[in-house]
Amino acid sequence: MRMPRLPLFAVLLLFPVNLLSAWDVDLSLAVPGGIVSVAAVDREEISGGVELWYQGRRVSSAEGIPAAVGYVALLPLPCDLSAGEVELRVKNALDVVSSLELTIEGRDFIYEEISLNTAMSELRQSDDPRKMEESRRMWELLGSFDPAASLTEEALVLPVGEARQSSSYGDRRLFLYRDGGESRSLHYGIDYAVPVGTPVAAAAGGKVVLAADRMLTGLSVVLEHGPGIFSIYYHLDSLLVNEGDRVENGETIGSSGMTGLATGAHLHWELRINRVPVDPLLFLHRPFVLP
Ligand SMILES: [Zn+2]
């Protein structure tokens, strides 16, 4: 009698992963808004790319980047991921895929409603070509992958210290427009309620890849801290850096404000890994890659 054939990942799961594959997985931040990291001493073991799949949908992908020992691929977990099983797929240089089922813990997020005045309603609903172009450029920038950028080994610092948070990462938002319309969105960063003019520090050392005035986000700065890893600062009142500058961890990059679409003075701070917004607070007391 013929034995039914098992899919490759099912066969692999019958054995401990490390017998078959020379890579390790770190699940210490495997929550929505966190990361799963896959490390290999030999780049060939992960050089075909690493992916996370959830309910038939690829939720993130990453390439191996140089780390203290070997290479690491950082897979972000989006904030709209529910608790459940996620499949990790690791492809080596010979296109052989090894796979692992992971269980992701759920996480509660806050729901908030935000009423916008006429000017802010128009700004958010506008299809001004400048807004579209700025959004396209940002998407391109966050997907850019500079293999020469070295991954910071520091934990992040808070850009405005222990200031009060007025919105959290992953908030489920309902915007109420002046004309009675509404739209839903997710809040991808953290808002700190600080007075206009508060110094804003770089959360980690890196390179300034954007310093510009944007329609929705006002004076904005994006820093790159490693290949595919960016921190973002919005609604600033002044900029102290230019594109191309290098900054140290904690260095002042500008001052906070309420430029762009802002209902009050605040700093919006965001962290992106391979385009996906993750929770910056998870990286305050540990580096992106554990030693
Ligand atoms: Zn915000």
PDB file of C-alpha atoms and ligand atoms in Angstrom:
ATOM      1  CA  MET A   1       0.000   0.000   0.000  1.00  0.00           C
ATOM      2  CA  ARG A   2       1.272   3.441  -0.838  1.00  0.00           C
ATOM      3  CA  MET A   3       1.852   5.775   2.062  1.00  0.00           C
ATOM      4  CA  PRO A   4       0.193   9.178   1.697  1.00  0.00           C
ATOM      5  CA  ARG A   5       2.769  11.845   0.977  1.00  0.00           C
ATOM      6  CA  LEU A   6       3.098  14.516   3.584  1.00  0.00           C
ATOM      7  CA  PRO A   7       3.827  18.068   2.583  1.00  0.00           C
ATOM      8  CA  LEU A   8       7.467  19.016   3.115  1.00  0.00           C
ATOM      9  CA  PHE A   9       6.794  21.209   6.125  1.00  0.00           C
ATOM     10  CA  ALA A  10       4.866  18.427   7.869  1.00  0.00           C
ATOM     11  CA  VAL A  11       7.758  16.021   7.359  1.00  0.00           C
ATOM     12  CA  LEU A  12      10.212  18.564   8.685  1.00  0.00           C
ATOM     13  CA  LEU A  13       8.101  19.139  11.765  1.00  0.00           C
ATOM     14  CA  LEU A  14       8.519  15.506  12.743  1.00  0.00           C
ATOM     15  CA  PHE A  15      12.150  16.317  13.554  1.00  0.00           C
ATOM     16  CA  PRO A  16      13.750  18.994  15.653  1.00  0.00           C
ATOM     17  CA  VAL A  17      14.500  21.852  13.304  1.00  0.00           C
ATOM     18  CA  ASN A  18      18.158  22.086  14.223  1.00  0.00           C
ATOM     19  CA  LEU A  19      18.828  18.532  13.011  1.00  0.00           C
ATOM     20  CA  LEU A  20      17.846  19.527   9.509  1.00  0.00           C
ATOM     21  CA  SER A  21      18.634  23.190   9.256  1.00  0.00           C
ATOM     22  CA  ALA A  22      21.534  25.219  10.506  1.00  0.00           C
ATOM     23  CA  TRP A  23      19.416  28.117  11.683  1.00  0.00           C
ATOM     24  CA  ASP A  24      17.903  29.183  14.996  1.00  0.00           C
ATOM     25  CA  VAL A  25      14.726  31.077  15.686  1.00  0.00           C
ATOM     26  CA  ASP A  26      14.254  33.614  18.504  1.00  0.00           C
ATOM     27  CA  LEU A  27      10.619  33.888  19.626  1.00  0.00           C
ATOM     28  CA  SER A  28      11.166  36.197  22.621  1.00  0.00           C
ATOM     29  CA  LEU A  29       9.272  39.036  20.852  1.00  0.00           C
ATOM     30  CA  ALA A  30       6.766  36.906  18.912  1.00  0.00           C
ATOM     31  CA  VAL A  31       3.703  39.108  19.552  1.00  0.00           C
ATOM     32  CA  PRO A  32       1.767  41.427  17.206  1.00  0.00           C
ATOM     33  CA  GLY A  33       4.052  44.456  16.839  1.00  0.00           C
ATOM     34  CA  GLY A  34       7.154  42.391  17.624  1.00  0.00           C
ATOM     35  CA  ILE A  35       9.556  40.308  15.565  1.00  0.00           C
ATOM     36  CA  VAL A  36      10.595  36.738  14.930  1.00  0.00           C
ATOM     37  CA  SER A  37      14.311  36.544  14.221  1.00  0.00           C
ATOM     38  CA  VAL A  38      16.025  33.782  12.352  1.00  0.00           C
ATOM     39  CA  ALA A  39      19.801  33.508  12.732  1.00  0.00           C
ATOM     40  CA  ALA A  40      22.356  31.460  10.824  1.00  0.00           C
ATOM     41  CA  VAL A  41      26.133  31.352  11.057  1.00  0.00           C
ATOM     42  CA  ASP A  42      26.328  30.561   7.347  1.00  0.00           C
ATOM     43  CA  ARG A  43      24.483  33.037   5.112  1.00  0.00           C
ATOM     44  CA  GLU A  44      23.684  30.265   2.575  1.00  0.00           C
ATOM     45  CA  GLU A  45      21.287  28.692   5.096  1.00  0.00           C
ATOM     46  CA  ILE A  46      18.853  31.624   4.859  1.00  0.00           C
ATOM     47  CA  SER A  47      19.916  33.344   1.642  1.00  0.00           C
ATOM     48  CA  GLY A  48      16.781  32.255  -0.280  1.00  0.00           C
ATOM     49  CA  GLY A  49      14.725  34.495   2.037  1.00  0.00           C
ATOM     50  CA  VAL A  50      12.627  34.031   5.166  1.00  0.00           C
ATOM     51  CA  GLU A  51       8.846  34.488   5.288  1.00  0.00           C
ATOM     52  CA  LEU A  52       5.929  34.353   7.711  1.00  0.00           C
ATOM     53  CA  TRP A  53       2.570  33.068   6.475  1.00  0.00           C
ATOM     54  CA  TYR A  54      -0.781  33.456   8.226  1.00  0.00           C
ATOM     55  CA  GLN A  55      -4.051  31.986   6.910  1.00  0.00           C
ATOM     56  CA  GLY A  56      -2.694  31.641   3.366  1.00  0.00           C
ATOM     57  CA  ARG A  57      -1.302  35.184   3.321  1.00  0.00           C
ATOM     58  CA  ARG A  58       2.355  36.179   3.483  1.00  0.00           C
ATOM     59  CA  VAL A  59       2.490  38.705   6.334  1.00  0.00           C
ATOM     60  CA  SER A  60       6.186  39.512   6.201  1.00  0.00           C
ATOM     61  CA  SER A  61       9.443  38.617   4.556  1.00  0.00           C
ATOM     62  CA  ALA A  62      13.089  39.385   5.230  1.00  0.00           C
ATOM     63  CA  GLU A  63      16.583  38.812   3.949  1.00  0.00           C
ATOM     64  CA  GLY A  64      19.545  37.868   6.105  1.00  0.00           C
ATOM     65  CA  ILE A  65      21.657  40.819   7.231  1.00  0.00           C
ATOM     66  CA  PRO A  66      25.088  40.700   8.884  1.00  0.00           C
ATOM     67  CA  ALA A  67      24.909  40.432  12.689  1.00  0.00           C
ATOM     68  CA  ALA A  68      27.524  40.054  15.441  1.00  0.00           C
ATOM     69  CA  VAL A  69      27.745  36.319  14.746  1.00  0.00           C
ATOM     70  CA  GLY A  70      26.688  35.329  11.233  1.00  0.00           C
ATOM     71  CA  TYR A  71      23.446  36.596   9.698  1.00  0.00           C
ATOM     72  CA  VAL A  72      19.971  37.357  10.932  1.00  0.00           C
ATOM     73  CA  ALA A  73      16.595  37.898   9.252  1.00  0.00           C
ATOM     74  CA  LEU A  74      14.148  40.077  11.219  1.00  0.00           C
ATOM     75  CA  LEU A  75      10.510  39.263  10.463  1.00  0.00           C
ATOM     76  CA  PRO A  76       8.066  41.874  11.736  1.00  0.00           C
ATOM     77  CA  LEU A  77       4.643  40.795  13.050  1.00  0.00           C
ATOM     78  CA  PRO A  78       1.954  43.330  12.028  1.00  0.00           C
ATOM     79  CA  CYS A  79      -0.361  44.816  14.668  1.00  0.00           C
ATOM     80  CA  ASP A  80      -3.444  43.464  12.888  1.00  0.00           C
ATOM     81  CA  LEU A  81      -2.286  39.860  13.305  1.00  0.00           C
ATOM     82  CA  SER A  82      -4.614  37.830  15.536  1.00  0.00           C
ATOM     83  CA  ALA A  83      -3.472  35.154  17.944  1.00  0.00           C
ATOM     84  CA  GLY A  84      -2.937  31.806  16.278  1.00  0.00           C
ATOM     85  CA  GLU A  85      -0.663  29.692  14.183  1.00  0.00           C
ATOM     86  CA  VAL A  86       1.862  31.292  11.862  1.00  0.00           C
ATOM     87  CA  GLU A  87       4.105  29.351   9.508  1.00  0.00           C
ATOM     88  CA  LEU A  88       7.772  30.298   9.255  1.00  0.00           C
ATOM     89  CA  ARG A  89       9.403  29.384   5.924  1.00  0.00           C
ATOM     90  CA  VAL A  90      13.165  29.523   5.542  1.00  0.00           C
ATOM     91  CA  LYS A  91      14.716  29.001   2.120  1.00  0.00           C
ATOM     92  CA  ASN A  92      18.422  28.239   1.693  1.00  0.00           C
ATOM     93  CA  ALA A  93      20.743  28.950  -1.232  1.00  0.00           C
ATOM     94  CA  LEU A  94      19.652  25.702  -2.936  1.00  0.00           C
ATOM     95  CA  ASP A  95      15.965  26.734  -2.728  1.00  0.00           C
ATOM     96  CA  VAL A  96      15.232  24.044  -0.128  1.00  0.00           C
ATOM     97  CA  VAL A  97      12.463  25.254   2.174  1.00  0.00           C
ATOM     98  CA  SER A  98      12.334  24.274   5.828  1.00  0.00           C
ATOM     99  CA  SER A  99       9.280  25.260   7.779  1.00  0.00           C
ATOM    100  CA  LEU A 100       8.073  25.641  11.344  1.00  0.00           C
ATOM    101  CA  GLU A 101       4.637  26.299  12.866  1.00  0.00           C
ATOM    102  CA  LEU A 102       4.701  29.048  15.489  1.00  0.00           C
ATOM    103  CA  THR A 103       2.016  30.073  17.960  1.00  0.00           C
ATOM    104  CA  ILE A 104       1.519  33.817  18.255  1.00  0.00           C
ATOM    105  CA  GLU A 105       0.061  35.275  21.448  1.00  0.00           C
ATOM    106  CA  GLY A 106      -2.798  37.740  21.047  1.00  0.00           C
ATOM    107  CA  ARG A 107      -2.649  41.338  22.194  1.00  0.00           C
ATOM    108  CA  ASP A 108      -5.300  43.908  23.100  1.00  0.00           C
ATOM    109  CA  PHE A 109      -5.302  47.294  21.416  1.00  0.00           C
ATOM    110  CA  ILE A 110      -7.151  50.505  22.261  1.00  0.00           C
ATOM    111  CA  TYR A 111     -10.103  51.848  20.236  1.00  0.00           C
ATOM    112  CA  GLU A 112     -10.351  55.611  19.843  1.00  0.00           C
ATOM    113  CA  GLU A 113     -12.476  58.117  17.920  1.00  0.00           C
ATOM    114  CA  ILE A 114     -10.939  61.316  16.580  1.00  0.00           C
ATOM    115  CA  SER A 115     -13.108  64.234  15.404  1.00  0.00           C
ATOM    116  CA  LEU A 116     -11.445  66.365  12.730  1.00  0.00           C
ATOM    117  CA  ASN A 117     -12.286  70.010  12.001  1.00  0.00           C
ATOM    118  CA  THR A 118     -12.993  71.156   8.441  1.00  0.00           C
ATOM    119  CA  ALA A 119      -9.347  71.854   7.529  1.00  0.00           C
ATOM    120  CA  MET A 120      -8.087  68.544   8.954  1.00  0.00           C
ATOM    121  CA  SER A 121     -10.992  66.621   7.328  1.00  0.00           C
ATOM    122  CA  GLU A 122     -10.085  68.113   3.947  1.00  0.00           C
ATOM    123  CA  LEU A 123      -6.384  67.378   4.439  1.00  0.00           C
ATOM    124  CA  ARG A 124      -7.004  63.734   5.309  1.00  0.00           C
ATOM    125  CA  GLN A 125      -9.500  63.185   2.464  1.00  0.00           C
ATOM    126  CA  SER A 126      -7.498  65.145  -0.118  1.00  0.00           C
ATOM    127  CA  ASP A 127      -6.220  63.370  -3.215  1.00  0.00           C
ATOM    128  CA  ASP A 128      -3.721  66.153  -3.927  1.00  0.00           C
ATOM    129  CA  PRO A 129      -0.996  64.746  -6.235  1.00  0.00           C
ATOM    130  CA  ARG A 130       1.663  66.049  -3.810  1.00  0.00           C
ATOM    131  CA  LYS A 131       0.218  63.892  -1.016  1.00  0.00           C
ATOM    132  CA  MET A 132       0.151  60.850  -3.329  1.00  0.00           C
ATOM    133  CA  GLU A 133       3.741  61.467  -4.433  1.00  0.00           C
ATOM    134  CA  GLU A 134       4.927  61.844  -0.825  1.00  0.00           C
ATOM    135  CA  SER A 135       3.205  58.625   0.132  1.00  0.00           C
ATOM    136  CA  ARG A 136       4.754  56.806  -2.859  1.00  0.00           C
ATOM    137  CA  ARG A 137       8.220  58.101  -1.975  1.00  0.00           C
ATOM    138  CA  MET A 138       7.856  57.016   1.657  1.00  0.00           C
ATOM    139  CA  TRP A 139       6.754  53.508   0.636  1.00  0.00           C
ATOM    140  CA  GLU A 140       9.760  53.245  -1.675  1.00  0.00           C
ATOM    141  CA  LEU A 141      12.136  54.526   1.011  1.00  0.00           C
ATOM    142  CA  LEU A 142      10.861  52.119   3.690  1.00  0.00           C
ATOM    143  CA  GLY A 143      11.231  49.216   1.265  1.00  0.00           C
ATOM    144  CA  SER A 144      14.765  50.206   0.316  1.00  0.00           C
ATOM    145  CA  PHE A 145      17.390  47.847   1.566  1.00  0.00           C
ATOM    146  CA  ASP A 146      20.906  49.177   1.988  1.00  0.00           C
ATOM    147  CA  PRO A 147      23.027  46.059   2.634  1.00  0.00           C
ATOM    148  CA  ALA A 148      25.916  48.309   3.649  1.00  0.00           C
ATOM    149  CA  ALA A 149      23.937  49.852   6.543  1.00  0.00           C
ATOM    150  CA  SER A 150      25.191  48.242   9.735  1.00  0.00           C
ATOM    151  CA  LEU A 151      22.587  47.074  12.223  1.00  0.00           C
ATOM    152  CA  THR A 152      22.694  49.051  15.461  1.00  0.00           C
ATOM    153  CA  GLU A 153      23.522  46.893  18.495  1.00  0.00           C
ATOM    154  CA  GLU A 154      21.980  49.397  20.923  1.00  0.00           C
ATOM    155  CA  ALA A 155      18.557  49.358  22.542  1.00  0.00           C
ATOM    156  CA  LEU A 156      16.362  52.309  21.514  1.00  0.00           C
ATOM    157  CA  VAL A 157      16.080  55.454  23.644  1.00  0.00           C
ATOM    158  CA  LEU A 158      12.826  57.385  24.060  1.00  0.00           C
ATOM    159  CA  PRO A 159      12.905  60.454  21.775  1.00  0.00           C
ATOM    160  CA  VAL A 160      11.191  62.766  24.305  1.00  0.00           C
ATOM    161  CA  GLY A 161      12.004  60.933  27.547  1.00  0.00           C
ATOM    162  CA  GLU A 162       9.192  59.763  29.801  1.00  0.00           C
ATOM    163  CA  ALA A 163       6.602  62.153  28.316  1.00  0.00           C
ATOM    164  CA  ARG A 164       2.888  61.255  28.517  1.00  0.00           C
ATOM    165  CA  GLN A 165       1.605  59.055  25.698  1.00  0.00           C
ATOM    166  CA  SER A 166      -1.560  60.425  24.101  1.00  0.00           C
ATOM    167  CA  SER A 167      -1.950  57.504  21.648  1.00  0.00           C
ATOM    168  CA  SER A 168      -0.429  54.052  21.574  1.00  0.00           C
ATOM    169  CA  TYR A 169       0.976  51.731  18.958  1.00  0.00           C
ATOM    170  CA  GLY A 170      -1.748  49.713  17.226  1.00  0.00           C
ATOM    171  CA  ASP A 171      -4.713  51.871  18.325  1.00  0.00           C
ATOM    172  CA  ARG A 172      -7.804  51.132  16.271  1.00  0.00           C
ATOM    173  CA  ARG A 173      -8.926  54.579  15.121  1.00  0.00           C
ATOM    174  CA  LEU A 174     -12.159  55.944  13.746  1.00  0.00           C
ATOM    175  CA  PHE A 175     -11.762  59.372  12.140  1.00  0.00           C
ATOM    176  CA  LEU A 176     -14.966  61.446  12.124  1.00  0.00           C
ATOM    177  CA  TYR A 177     -15.055  64.047   9.355  1.00  0.00           C
ATOM    178  CA  ARG A 178     -16.823  67.393   9.536  1.00  0.00           C
ATOM    179  CA  ASP A 179     -19.179  66.410   6.683  1.00  0.00           C
ATOM    180  CA  GLY A 180     -20.416  63.348   8.618  1.00  0.00           C
ATOM    181  CA  GLY A 181     -18.134  60.876   6.833  1.00  0.00           C
ATOM    182  CA  GLU A 182     -15.776  58.559   8.685  1.00  0.00           C
ATOM    183  CA  SER A 183     -12.855  56.221   8.039  1.00  0.00           C
ATOM    184  CA  ARG A 184     -11.020  53.581   9.997  1.00  0.00           C
ATOM    185  CA  SER A 185      -7.267  53.239  10.397  1.00  0.00           C
ATOM    186  CA  LEU A 186      -4.596  51.738  12.587  1.00  0.00           C
ATOM    187  CA  HIS A 187      -2.177  53.938  14.497  1.00  0.00           C
ATOM    188  CA  TYR A 188       1.273  52.822  13.475  1.00  0.00           C
ATOM    189  CA  GLY A 189       3.322  54.753  16.025  1.00  0.00           C
ATOM    190  CA  ILE A 190       3.227  56.272  19.495  1.00  0.00           C
ATOM    191  CA  ASP A 191       2.085  59.851  20.147  1.00  0.00           C
ATOM    192  CA  TYR A 192       3.694  61.842  22.953  1.00  0.00           C
ATOM    193  CA  ALA A 193       1.844  64.936  24.170  1.00  0.00           C
ATOM    194  CA  VAL A 194       4.722  67.422  24.455  1.00  0.00           C
ATOM    195  CA  PRO A 195       4.719  71.218  24.033  1.00  0.00           C
ATOM    196  CA  VAL A 196       5.879  72.741  20.756  1.00  0.00           C
ATOM    197  CA  GLY A 197       9.660  73.169  20.853  1.00  0.00           C
ATOM    198  CA  THR A 198      10.513  70.063  22.931  1.00  0.00           C
ATOM    199  CA  PRO A 199      13.881  68.621  21.768  1.00  0.00           C
ATOM    200  CA  VAL A 200      13.477  65.326  19.888  1.00  0.00           C
ATOM    201  CA  ALA A 201      16.298  62.769  20.128  1.00  0.00           C
ATOM    202  CA  ALA A 202      17.306  60.073  17.639  1.00  0.00           C
ATOM    203  CA  ALA A 203      16.094  56.754  19.093  1.00  0.00           C
ATOM    204  CA  ALA A 204      19.316  55.079  17.899  1.00  0.00           C
ATOM    205  CA  GLY A 205      22.383  55.883  15.866  1.00  0.00           C
ATOM    206  CA  GLY A 206      21.984  55.857  12.110  1.00  0.00           C
ATOM    207  CA  LYS A 207      21.669  57.816   8.894  1.00  0.00           C
ATOM    208  CA  VAL A 208      19.125  60.532   8.036  1.00  0.00           C
ATOM    209  CA  VAL A 209      17.341  59.229   4.932  1.00  0.00           C
ATOM    210  CA  LEU A 210      14.501  61.774   4.900  1.00  0.00           C
ATOM    211  CA  ALA A 211      14.222  65.288   6.343  1.00  0.00           C
ATOM    212  CA  ALA A 212      11.347  67.057   4.617  1.00  0.00           C
ATOM    213  CA  ASP A 213       8.074  68.952   4.928  1.00  0.00           C
ATOM    214  CA  ARG A 214       5.203  66.600   4.031  1.00  0.00           C
ATOM    215  CA  MET A 215       1.506  67.443   3.620  1.00  0.00           C
ATOM    216  CA  LEU A 216       0.045  64.981   6.136  1.00  0.00           C
ATOM    217  CA  THR A 217       2.912  64.553   8.560  1.00  0.00           C
ATOM    218  CA  GLY A 218       4.432  68.062   8.498  1.00  0.00           C
ATOM    219  CA  LEU A 219       8.159  68.409   9.122  1.00  0.00           C
ATOM    220  CA  SER A 220       9.328  64.802   9.152  1.00  0.00           C
ATOM    221  CA  VAL A 221      12.530  62.852   9.756  1.00  0.00           C
ATOM    222  CA  VAL A 222      13.305  59.215   8.899  1.00  0.00           C
ATOM    223  CA  LEU A 223      16.454  57.551  10.261  1.00  0.00           C
ATOM    224  CA  GLU A 224      17.889  54.237   9.056  1.00  0.00           C
ATOM    225  CA  HIS A 225      19.401  52.015  11.770  1.00  0.00           C
ATOM    226  CA  GLY A 226      20.296  48.974   9.696  1.00  0.00           C
ATOM    227  CA  PRO A 227      19.148  47.381   6.441  1.00  0.00           C
ATOM    228  CA  GLY A 228      15.342  47.785   6.362  1.00  0.00           C
ATOM    229  CA  ILE A 229      15.107  49.298   9.885  1.00  0.00           C
ATOM    230  CA  PHE A 230      13.801  52.859  10.206  1.00  0.00           C
ATOM    231  CA  SER A 231      12.574  55.194  12.941  1.00  0.00           C
ATOM    232  CA  ILE A 232      10.199  58.013  11.994  1.00  0.00           C
ATOM    233  CA  TYR A 233       9.404  61.376  13.637  1.00  0.00           C
ATOM    234  CA  TYR A 234       6.380  63.450  12.505  1.00  0.00           C
ATOM    235  CA  HIS A 235       4.761  66.881  13.092  1.00  0.00           C
ATOM    236  CA  LEU A 236       8.075  68.529  14.058  1.00  0.00           C
ATOM    237  CA  ASP A 237       8.404  72.287  14.471  1.00  0.00           C
ATOM    238  CA  SER A 238      12.041  72.483  13.367  1.00  0.00           C
ATOM    239  CA  LEU A 239      14.683  70.218  11.829  1.00  0.00           C
ATOM    240  CA  LEU A 240      18.332  70.122  12.906  1.00  0.00           C
ATOM    241  CA  VAL A 241      19.473  67.468  10.428  1.00  0.00           C
ATOM    242  CA  ASN A 242      19.744  67.058   6.683  1.00  0.00           C
ATOM    243  CA  GLU A 243      19.374  63.995   4.487  1.00  0.00           C
ATOM    244  CA  GLY A 244      22.677  62.119   4.391  1.00  0.00           C
ATOM    245  CA  ASP A 245      23.765  63.149   7.928  1.00  0.00           C
ATOM    246  CA  ARG A 246      24.824  60.520  10.438  1.00  0.00           C
ATOM    247  CA  VAL A 247      23.409  60.822  13.957  1.00  0.00           C
ATOM    248  CA  GLU A 248      24.329  59.290  17.286  1.00  0.00           C
ATOM    249  CA  ASN A 249      21.938  57.569  19.666  1.00  0.00           C
ATOM    250  CA  GLY A 250      20.210  60.361  21.652  1.00  0.00           C
ATOM    251  CA  GLU A 251      21.367  63.217  19.407  1.00  0.00           C
ATOM    252  CA  THR A 252      18.817  66.015  18.953  1.00  0.00           C
ATOM    253  CA  ILE A 253      17.368  65.913  15.425  1.00  0.00           C
ATOM    254  CA  GLY A 254      14.777  68.695  15.757  1.00  0.00           C
ATOM    255  CA  SER A 255      11.994  69.980  17.978  1.00  0.00           C
ATOM    256  CA  SER A 256       8.434  68.754  18.339  1.00  0.00           C
ATOM    257  CA  GLY A 257       5.469  70.682  16.990  1.00  0.00           C
ATOM    258  CA  MET A 258       2.046  70.253  15.412  1.00  0.00           C
ATOM    259  CA  THR A 259       2.760  70.611  11.690  1.00  0.00           C
ATOM    260  CA  GLY A 260       0.707  68.649   9.134  1.00  0.00           C
ATOM    261  CA  LEU A 261      -2.432  66.785  10.235  1.00  0.00           C
ATOM    262  CA  ALA A 262      -2.306  67.193  14.014  1.00  0.00           C
ATOM    263  CA  THR A 263      -5.148  67.964  16.398  1.00  0.00           C
ATOM    264  CA  GLY A 264      -2.687  69.184  19.044  1.00  0.00           C
ATOM    265  CA  ALA A 265       1.026  69.515  19.820  1.00  0.00           C
ATOM    266  CA  HIS A 266       2.648  66.084  19.898  1.00  0.00           C
ATOM    267  CA  LEU A 267       5.460  63.908  18.589  1.00  0.00           C
ATOM    268  CA  HIS A 268       4.466  60.900  16.491  1.00  0.00           C
ATOM    269  CA  TRP A 269       7.231  58.276  16.752  1.00  0.00           C
ATOM    270  CA  GLU A 270       7.234  55.151  14.636  1.00  0.00           C
ATOM    271  CA  LEU A 271       9.506  52.161  14.018  1.00  0.00           C
ATOM    272  CA  ARG A 272       9.432  50.167  10.765  1.00  0.00           C
ATOM    273  CA  ILE A 273      11.125  46.886   9.965  1.00  0.00           C
ATOM    274  CA  ASN A 274      10.976  45.842   6.309  1.00  0.00           C
ATOM    275  CA  ARG A 275       8.100  48.335   5.840  1.00  0.00           C
ATOM    276  CA  VAL A 276       5.929  46.889   8.645  1.00  0.00           C
ATOM    277  CA  PRO A 277       5.268  49.202  11.622  1.00  0.00           C
ATOM    278  CA  VAL A 278       6.319  47.508  14.878  1.00  0.00           C
ATOM    279  CA  ASP A 279       6.027  48.576  18.534  1.00  0.00           C
ATOM    280  CA  PRO A 280       9.108  50.686  19.415  1.00  0.00           C
ATOM    281  CA  LEU A 281       8.581  50.112  23.159  1.00  0.00           C
ATOM    282  CA  LEU A 282       9.481  46.435  22.695  1.00  0.00           C
ATOM    283  CA  PHE A 283      13.013  47.521  21.728  1.00  0.00           C
ATOM    284  CA  LEU A 284      13.791  49.870  24.628  1.00  0.00           C
ATOM    285  CA  HIS A 285      15.621  47.375  26.807  1.00  0.00           C
ATOM    286  CA  ARG A 286      17.163  45.048  24.276  1.00  0.00           C
ATOM    287  CA  PRO A 287      18.895  45.297  20.900  1.00  0.00           C
ATOM    288  CA  PHE A 288      17.128  44.139  17.727  1.00  0.00           C
ATOM    289  CA  VAL A 289      19.224  40.968  17.802  1.00  0.00           C
ATOM    290  CA  LEU A 290      20.011  39.325  21.124  1.00  0.00           C
ATOM    291  CA  PRO A 291      23.723  38.554  21.530  1.00  0.00           C
TER     292      PRO A 291
HETATM  293 ZN    ZN B   1       0.480  59.512  15.774  1.00  0.00          ZN
END
